[in-house]
Amino acid sequence: MAVAGTGGVTRLPVLASRVPLVLRRTPDAVYLVGGAAGPIGGDELALRISVGAGAFLRVRTAAASIALPGPDGLESVLRITVDVGAGARLEYLPEPVVVSAGARHATIIRVTLAEGASLLLRDELLLGRHGETGGAARSVLNVDYAGRPLLRQSLEVSGADAATMGPAVLAGHRAVGTALWVDPAADAAVTTDAAVTTDAAVTTDAAVTTDAAVTTDAAAVAVMPLAGPGILVTALADDAVALRRCLSATPSTRTPTCQLRHRPQ
């Protein structure tokens, strides 16, 4: 739990955890440190983040997580519940989840944002370690803003599934991720700029935005303005480094920073 203190300083009055998810406080962020291997099939893990009105919190992980198969073939599940108060900001920036061969893993994120709250959230997934086919993964992201649905997104993939690896889903890539920006102040600025721009200029800007949102050279990045104060970037890549570049789009310009080669099917 993060709350706004005096002088613009954020306090963390409640910071509680236990193995395998251990929280560690640093000057720049709260880090989630793996206290044991996993997640392992059958694990049910939960993380709750609460950011009070006017506070700022950044949450990171110390390293990538490797989802491993359990003895019974069960799915491991990480449930993340987030509440961000009015005028508060959360940056949730974990390292990727790597789903090893034979593993089944789910990440379920539910975010509730008060009016005026802002969010930067990144979710990255890699199918398999080096040389592995990769297991099965599903990702669910539900975000509400000011009491209204802002985003409902889900993805199910498997490194051993031909349909998943085909052109309709991952197109042969083993890394997939999303980055979500919710910033009411930035959204208001864009709206104001559009209102005072001539019709011709608005048409030109729309054309540029559409091109960036649809494709790069590899057709591996999509930048989608949401019906509310938010922008969603979704990307495919061959590895974690390339994926991170793709998800480092600039929200103000809505332009991806990566260029990937086309992968023939």
mmCIF file of C-alpha atoms in Angstrom:
data_model
loop_
_atom_site.group_PDB
_atom_site.id
_atom_site.type_symbol
_atom_site.label_atom_id
_atom_site.label_comp_id
_atom_site.label_asym_id
_atom_site.label_seq_id
_atom_site.Cartn_x
_atom_site.Cartn_y
_atom_site.Cartn_z
ATOM 1 C CA MET A 1 0.000 0.000 0.000
ATOM 2 C CA ALA A 2 1.286 3.463 -0.970
ATOM 3 C CA VAL A 3 -0.096 6.731 0.426
ATOM 4 C CA ALA A 4 0.802 10.360 -0.201
ATOM 5 C CA GLY A 5 2.850 11.889 2.627
ATOM 6 C CA THR A 6 3.889 15.455 3.393
ATOM 7 C CA GLY A 7 6.065 17.304 0.922
ATOM 8 C CA GLY A 8 5.030 15.102 -1.983
ATOM 9 C CA VAL A 9 6.765 12.040 -0.512
ATOM 10 C CA THR A 10 5.032 8.676 -0.897
ATOM 11 C CA ARG A 11 4.918 6.454 2.199
ATOM 12 C CA LEU A 12 4.497 2.676 2.276
ATOM 13 C CA PRO A 13 2.677 1.992 5.559
ATOM 14 C CA VAL A 14 1.894 -1.601 4.566
ATOM 15 C CA LEU A 15 4.437 -3.797 2.754
ATOM 16 C CA ALA A 16 3.714 -7.444 3.476
ATOM 17 C CA SER A 17 4.806 -10.555 1.582
ATOM 18 C CA ARG A 18 5.854 -14.158 1.924
ATOM 19 C CA VAL A 19 7.720 -16.734 -0.156
ATOM 20 C CA PRO A 20 7.661 -17.183 -3.125
ATOM 21 C CA LEU A 21 6.665 -13.533 -3.739
ATOM 22 C CA VAL A 22 8.893 -11.319 -1.596
ATOM 23 C CA LEU A 23 8.691 -7.501 -1.656
ATOM 24 C CA ARG A 24 11.811 -5.379 -1.230
ATOM 25 C CA ARG A 25 11.856 -1.583 -0.932
ATOM 26 C CA THR A 26 14.520 0.475 -2.792
ATOM 27 C CA PRO A 27 14.862 4.251 -3.322
ATOM 28 C CA ASP A 28 13.376 4.108 -6.838
ATOM 29 C CA ALA A 29 10.838 1.255 -6.650
ATOM 30 C CA VAL A 30 9.376 -1.673 -4.771
ATOM 31 C CA TYR A 31 10.866 -4.871 -6.189
ATOM 32 C CA LEU A 32 9.165 -8.238 -6.350
ATOM 33 C CA VAL A 33 11.862 -10.833 -5.688
ATOM 34 C CA GLY A 34 11.426 -14.550 -6.306
ATOM 35 C CA GLY A 35 11.998 -16.307 -2.988
ATOM 36 C CA ALA A 36 11.772 -19.754 -4.591
ATOM 37 C CA ALA A 37 11.692 -21.425 -8.002
ATOM 38 C CA GLY A 38 8.629 -21.014 -10.113
ATOM 39 C CA PRO A 39 5.814 -20.427 -10.411
ATOM 40 C CA ILE A 40 5.327 -24.192 -10.614
ATOM 41 C CA GLY A 41 2.226 -25.894 -11.974
ATOM 42 C CA GLY A 42 -0.486 -25.882 -9.302
ATOM 43 C CA ASP A 43 0.748 -22.686 -7.597
ATOM 44 C CA GLU A 44 -1.930 -20.082 -6.802
ATOM 45 C CA LEU A 45 -0.194 -16.749 -6.221
ATOM 46 C CA ALA A 46 -1.724 -13.347 -5.460
ATOM 47 C CA LEU A 47 -0.409 -9.788 -5.399
ATOM 48 C CA ARG A 48 -2.463 -6.796 -4.259
ATOM 49 C CA ILE A 49 -1.332 -3.222 -4.948
ATOM 50 C CA SER A 50 -3.096 -0.183 -3.499
ATOM 51 C CA VAL A 51 -2.012 3.379 -4.310
ATOM 52 C CA GLY A 52 -3.778 6.071 -2.317
ATOM 53 C CA ALA A 53 -4.967 9.399 -3.684
ATOM 54 C CA GLY A 54 -2.106 11.616 -4.836
ATOM 55 C CA ALA A 55 0.610 8.989 -4.257
ATOM 56 C CA PHE A 56 3.135 7.512 -6.700
ATOM 57 C CA LEU A 57 4.374 3.913 -6.739
ATOM 58 C CA ARG A 58 6.668 2.029 -9.100
ATOM 59 C CA VAL A 59 6.741 -1.774 -8.894
ATOM 60 C CA ARG A 60 9.366 -3.874 -10.664
ATOM 61 C CA THR A 61 10.658 -7.433 -10.522
ATOM 62 C CA ALA A 62 14.301 -8.284 -9.908
ATOM 63 C CA ALA A 63 14.456 -10.798 -12.782
ATOM 64 C CA ALA A 64 12.344 -12.705 -15.264
ATOM 65 C CA SER A 65 10.014 -15.375 -13.883
ATOM 66 C CA ILE A 66 10.248 -18.902 -15.252
ATOM 67 C CA ALA A 67 7.009 -20.865 -15.146
ATOM 68 C CA LEU A 68 7.763 -24.562 -14.664
ATOM 69 C CA PRO A 69 5.551 -27.643 -15.111
ATOM 70 C CA GLY A 70 4.213 -29.319 -11.993
ATOM 71 C CA PRO A 71 3.925 -33.047 -11.341
ATOM 72 C CA ASP A 72 0.162 -33.081 -12.020
ATOM 73 C CA GLY A 73 0.082 -30.952 -15.161
ATOM 74 C CA LEU A 74 -1.887 -28.209 -13.406
ATOM 75 C CA GLU A 75 -1.820 -24.537 -14.363
ATOM 76 C CA SER A 76 0.037 -22.019 -12.221
ATOM 77 C CA VAL A 77 -1.860 -18.761 -11.661
ATOM 78 C CA LEU A 78 -0.729 -15.278 -10.654
ATOM 79 C CA ARG A 79 -3.599 -12.937 -9.765
ATOM 80 C CA ILE A 80 -2.781 -9.243 -9.500
ATOM 81 C CA THR A 81 -5.358 -6.818 -8.080
ATOM 82 C CA VAL A 82 -4.672 -3.099 -8.350
ATOM 83 C CA ASP A 83 -6.461 -0.037 -6.973
ATOM 84 C CA VAL A 84 -5.208 3.468 -7.823
ATOM 85 C CA GLY A 85 -6.797 6.503 -6.170
ATOM 86 C CA ALA A 86 -7.643 9.911 -7.582
ATOM 87 C CA GLY A 87 -4.577 11.827 -8.754
ATOM 88 C CA ALA A 88 -2.295 8.847 -8.004
ATOM 89 C CA ARG A 89 0.060 7.060 -10.383
ATOM 90 C CA LEU A 90 1.247 3.460 -10.603
ATOM 91 C CA GLU A 91 4.025 2.105 -12.802
ATOM 92 C CA TYR A 92 3.928 -1.701 -12.873
ATOM 93 C CA LEU A 93 6.971 -2.802 -14.887
ATOM 94 C CA PRO A 94 7.840 -6.470 -14.309
ATOM 95 C CA GLU A 95 10.411 -8.446 -16.271
ATOM 96 C CA PRO A 96 9.057 -11.100 -18.670
ATOM 97 C CA VAL A 97 7.403 -14.362 -17.724
ATOM 98 C CA VAL A 98 9.111 -17.272 -19.501
ATOM 99 C CA VAL A 99 6.829 -20.302 -19.908
ATOM 100 C CA SER A 100 9.029 -23.375 -20.151
ATOM 101 C CA ALA A 101 8.194 -26.504 -22.155
ATOM 102 C CA GLY A 102 5.322 -28.459 -20.606
ATOM 103 C CA ALA A 103 4.266 -25.637 -18.276
ATOM 104 C CA ARG A 104 0.843 -24.013 -18.125
ATOM 105 C CA HIS A 105 0.648 -20.519 -16.655
ATOM 106 C CA ALA A 106 -1.924 -17.732 -16.304
ATOM 107 C CA THR A 107 -1.479 -14.077 -15.364
ATOM 108 C CA ILE A 108 -4.742 -12.358 -14.433
ATOM 109 C CA ILE A 109 -4.583 -8.597 -13.810
ATOM 110 C CA ARG A 110 -7.529 -6.508 -12.613
ATOM 111 C CA VAL A 111 -7.027 -2.753 -12.290
ATOM 112 C CA THR A 112 -9.430 -0.187 -10.841
ATOM 113 C CA LEU A 113 -8.504 3.439 -11.509
ATOM 114 C CA ALA A 114 -10.262 6.364 -9.860
ATOM 115 C CA GLU A 115 -10.964 9.421 -11.972
ATOM 116 C CA GLY A 116 -7.731 11.347 -12.455
ATOM 117 C CA ALA A 117 -5.503 8.317 -11.761
ATOM 118 C CA SER A 118 -2.723 7.357 -14.168
ATOM 119 C CA LEU A 119 -1.089 4.038 -14.985
ATOM 120 C CA LEU A 120 1.854 2.591 -16.875
ATOM 121 C CA LEU A 121 1.617 -1.197 -17.067
ATOM 122 C CA ARG A 122 3.792 -3.631 -18.998
ATOM 123 C CA ASP A 123 3.156 -7.354 -19.501
ATOM 124 C CA GLU A 124 5.674 -9.484 -21.436
ATOM 125 C CA LEU A 125 5.572 -13.190 -22.230
ATOM 126 C CA LEU A 126 8.180 -15.510 -23.763
ATOM 127 C CA LEU A 127 7.344 -19.010 -24.938
ATOM 128 C CA GLY A 128 10.215 -21.222 -23.825
ATOM 129 C CA ARG A 129 13.801 -20.784 -22.758
ATOM 130 C CA HIS A 130 16.568 -20.926 -25.377
ATOM 131 C CA GLY A 131 15.967 -23.898 -27.671
ATOM 132 C CA GLU A 132 12.617 -24.812 -26.085
ATOM 133 C CA THR A 133 9.256 -25.016 -27.799
ATOM 134 C CA GLY A 134 7.548 -23.293 -24.891
ATOM 135 C CA GLY A 135 4.486 -24.150 -22.833
ATOM 136 C CA ALA A 136 0.960 -22.769 -22.706
ATOM 137 C CA ALA A 137 0.064 -19.367 -21.316
ATOM 138 C CA ARG A 138 -2.971 -17.198 -20.908
ATOM 139 C CA SER A 139 -3.106 -13.555 -19.989
ATOM 140 C CA VAL A 140 -6.121 -11.532 -18.843
ATOM 141 C CA LEU A 141 -6.104 -7.761 -18.374
ATOM 142 C CA ASN A 142 -9.221 -5.939 -17.158
ATOM 143 C CA VAL A 143 -9.047 -2.202 -16.454
ATOM 144 C CA ASP A 144 -11.796 0.110 -15.189
ATOM 145 C CA TYR A 145 -11.487 3.901 -15.109
ATOM 146 C CA ALA A 146 -13.805 6.165 -13.091
ATOM 147 C CA GLY A 147 -16.284 3.318 -12.625
ATOM 148 C CA ARG A 148 -16.427 2.426 -16.330
ATOM 149 C CA PRO A 149 -14.750 -0.374 -18.298
ATOM 150 C CA LEU A 150 -11.653 0.906 -20.115
ATOM 151 C CA LEU A 151 -10.044 -2.313 -21.379
ATOM 152 C CA ARG A 152 -10.932 -5.999 -21.537
ATOM 153 C CA GLN A 153 -8.191 -8.098 -23.126
ATOM 154 C CA SER A 154 -7.239 -11.759 -23.031
ATOM 155 C CA LEU A 155 -4.719 -13.933 -24.861
ATOM 156 C CA GLU A 156 -4.129 -17.696 -24.918
ATOM 157 C CA VAL A 157 -1.049 -19.093 -26.673
ATOM 158 C CA SER A 158 1.037 -22.247 -26.733
ATOM 159 C CA GLY A 159 4.444 -22.870 -28.226
ATOM 160 C CA ALA A 160 3.355 -26.383 -29.181
ATOM 161 C CA ASP A 161 0.206 -25.251 -30.994
ATOM 162 C CA ALA A 162 0.442 -24.763 -34.769
ATOM 163 C CA ALA A 163 -2.468 -22.290 -34.783
ATOM 164 C CA THR A 164 -0.779 -20.148 -32.113
ATOM 165 C CA MET A 165 2.489 -20.017 -34.042
ATOM 166 C CA GLY A 166 0.695 -19.391 -37.351
ATOM 167 C CA PRO A 167 0.071 -16.055 -39.087
ATOM 168 C CA ALA A 168 -3.226 -15.381 -37.291
ATOM 169 C CA VAL A 169 -1.675 -15.177 -33.803
ATOM 170 C CA LEU A 170 2.094 -15.030 -33.183
ATOM 171 C CA ALA A 171 3.297 -15.369 -36.787
ATOM 172 C CA GLY A 172 6.267 -17.494 -35.743
ATOM 173 C CA HIS A 173 7.419 -15.176 -32.946
ATOM 174 C CA ARG A 174 7.998 -16.470 -29.413
ATOM 175 C CA ALA A 175 7.707 -13.161 -27.555
ATOM 176 C CA VAL A 176 4.467 -11.188 -27.120
ATOM 177 C CA GLY A 177 3.654 -8.286 -24.862
ATOM 178 C CA THR A 178 1.535 -5.242 -24.125
ATOM 179 C CA ALA A 179 2.112 -1.822 -22.620
ATOM 180 C CA LEU A 180 -0.788 0.265 -21.359
ATOM 181 C CA TRP A 181 -0.597 4.012 -20.726
ATOM 182 C CA VAL A 182 -3.467 5.704 -18.918
ATOM 183 C CA ASP A 183 -2.830 9.407 -18.391
ATOM 184 C CA PRO A 184 -5.863 11.718 -18.187
ATOM 185 C CA ALA A 185 -3.676 14.843 -18.343
ATOM 186 C CA ALA A 186 -1.983 13.736 -21.572
ATOM 187 C CA ASP A 187 -5.313 12.691 -23.056
ATOM 188 C CA ALA A 188 -6.805 16.103 -22.269
ATOM 189 C CA ALA A 189 -3.807 17.805 -23.895
ATOM 190 C CA VAL A 190 -4.238 15.767 -27.083
ATOM 191 C CA THR A 191 -7.953 16.625 -27.167
ATOM 192 C CA THR A 192 -7.210 20.329 -26.678
ATOM 193 C CA ASP A 193 -4.558 20.332 -29.415
ATOM 194 C CA ALA A 194 -6.967 18.645 -31.825
ATOM 195 C CA ALA A 195 -9.688 21.178 -31.020
ATOM 196 C CA VAL A 196 -7.538 24.148 -32.009
ATOM 197 C CA THR A 197 -6.000 22.513 -35.103
ATOM 198 C CA THR A 198 -7.366 23.097 -38.593
ATOM 199 C CA ASP A 199 -9.407 20.379 -40.282
ATOM 200 C CA ALA A 200 -6.630 19.712 -42.790
ATOM 201 C CA ALA A 201 -4.047 19.254 -40.056
ATOM 202 C CA VAL A 202 -6.349 16.924 -38.128
ATOM 203 C CA THR A 203 -6.766 14.780 -41.227
ATOM 204 C CA THR A 204 -2.988 14.584 -41.692
ATOM 205 C CA ASP A 205 -2.395 13.676 -38.035
ATOM 206 C CA ALA A 206 -5.050 10.972 -38.239
ATOM 207 C CA ALA A 207 -3.344 9.416 -41.249
ATOM 208 C CA VAL A 208 0.008 9.318 -39.461
ATOM 209 C CA THR A 209 -1.548 7.817 -36.327
ATOM 210 C CA THR A 210 -3.330 5.142 -38.345
ATOM 211 C CA ASP A 211 -0.105 4.082 -40.089
ATOM 212 C CA ALA A 212 1.762 3.753 -36.785
ATOM 213 C CA ALA A 213 -1.097 1.910 -35.170
ATOM 214 C CA VAL A 214 -1.402 -0.711 -37.882
ATOM 215 C CA THR A 215 2.097 -1.804 -38.764
ATOM 216 C CA THR A 216 5.852 -1.465 -38.784
ATOM 217 C CA ASP A 217 7.976 -3.261 -41.379
ATOM 218 C CA ALA A 218 7.171 -6.574 -39.683
ATOM 219 C CA ALA A 219 3.479 -5.958 -38.972
ATOM 220 C CA ALA A 220 4.446 -6.797 -35.396
ATOM 221 C CA VAL A 221 3.296 -3.703 -33.486
ATOM 222 C CA ALA A 222 -0.157 -2.224 -32.943
ATOM 223 C CA VAL A 223 -0.778 1.100 -31.186
ATOM 224 C CA MET A 224 -4.435 1.558 -30.241
ATOM 225 C CA PRO A 225 -5.929 4.655 -28.585
ATOM 226 C CA LEU A 226 -8.657 3.526 -26.187
ATOM 227 C CA ALA A 227 -12.138 4.992 -25.760
ATOM 228 C CA GLY A 228 -10.976 6.817 -22.655
ATOM 229 C CA PRO A 229 -7.679 8.190 -21.343
ATOM 230 C CA GLY A 230 -5.443 5.385 -22.552
ATOM 231 C CA ILE A 231 -3.181 3.969 -25.253
ATOM 232 C CA LEU A 232 -2.498 0.249 -25.673
ATOM 233 C CA VAL A 233 0.638 -1.002 -27.444
ATOM 234 C CA THR A 234 0.762 -4.679 -28.419
ATOM 235 C CA ALA A 235 3.866 -6.237 -29.956
ATOM 236 C CA LEU A 236 5.396 -9.470 -31.243
ATOM 237 C CA ALA A 237 9.135 -10.132 -31.403
ATOM 238 C CA ASP A 238 11.733 -12.858 -31.677
ATOM 239 C CA ASP A 239 13.225 -12.275 -28.227
ATOM 240 C CA ALA A 240 12.903 -10.265 -25.013
ATOM 241 C CA VAL A 241 15.243 -7.470 -26.098
ATOM 242 C CA ALA A 242 13.372 -6.777 -29.339
ATOM 243 C CA LEU A 243 10.029 -6.990 -27.538
ATOM 244 C CA ARG A 244 11.100 -4.397 -24.971
ATOM 245 C CA ARG A 245 12.096 -2.020 -27.767
ATOM 246 C CA CYS A 246 8.687 -2.440 -29.360
ATOM 247 C CA LEU A 247 6.895 -1.703 -26.100
ATOM 248 C CA SER A 248 8.930 1.461 -25.575
ATOM 249 C CA ALA A 249 6.720 3.464 -27.900
ATOM 250 C CA THR A 250 6.341 7.138 -27.083
ATOM 251 C CA PRO A 251 2.759 7.717 -25.888
ATOM 252 C CA SER A 252 2.712 11.362 -27.011
ATOM 253 C CA THR A 253 3.540 10.451 -30.611
ATOM 254 C CA ARG A 254 2.028 6.941 -30.524
ATOM 255 C CA THR A 255 4.948 5.765 -32.621
ATOM 256 C CA PRO A 256 6.726 2.411 -31.991
ATOM 257 C CA THR A 257 10.502 2.625 -31.683
ATOM 258 C CA CYS A 258 11.286 -0.796 -33.133
ATOM 259 C CA GLN A 259 11.678 -2.055 -36.670
ATOM 260 C CA LEU A 260 11.459 -5.820 -37.205
ATOM 261 C CA ARG A 261 12.030 -7.801 -40.342
ATOM 262 C CA HIS A 262 9.102 -9.518 -42.027
ATOM 263 C CA ARG A 263 8.858 -13.208 -41.162
ATOM 264 C CA PRO A 264 7.656 -15.231 -44.191
ATOM 265 C CA GLN A 265 4.987 -17.853 -43.524
#
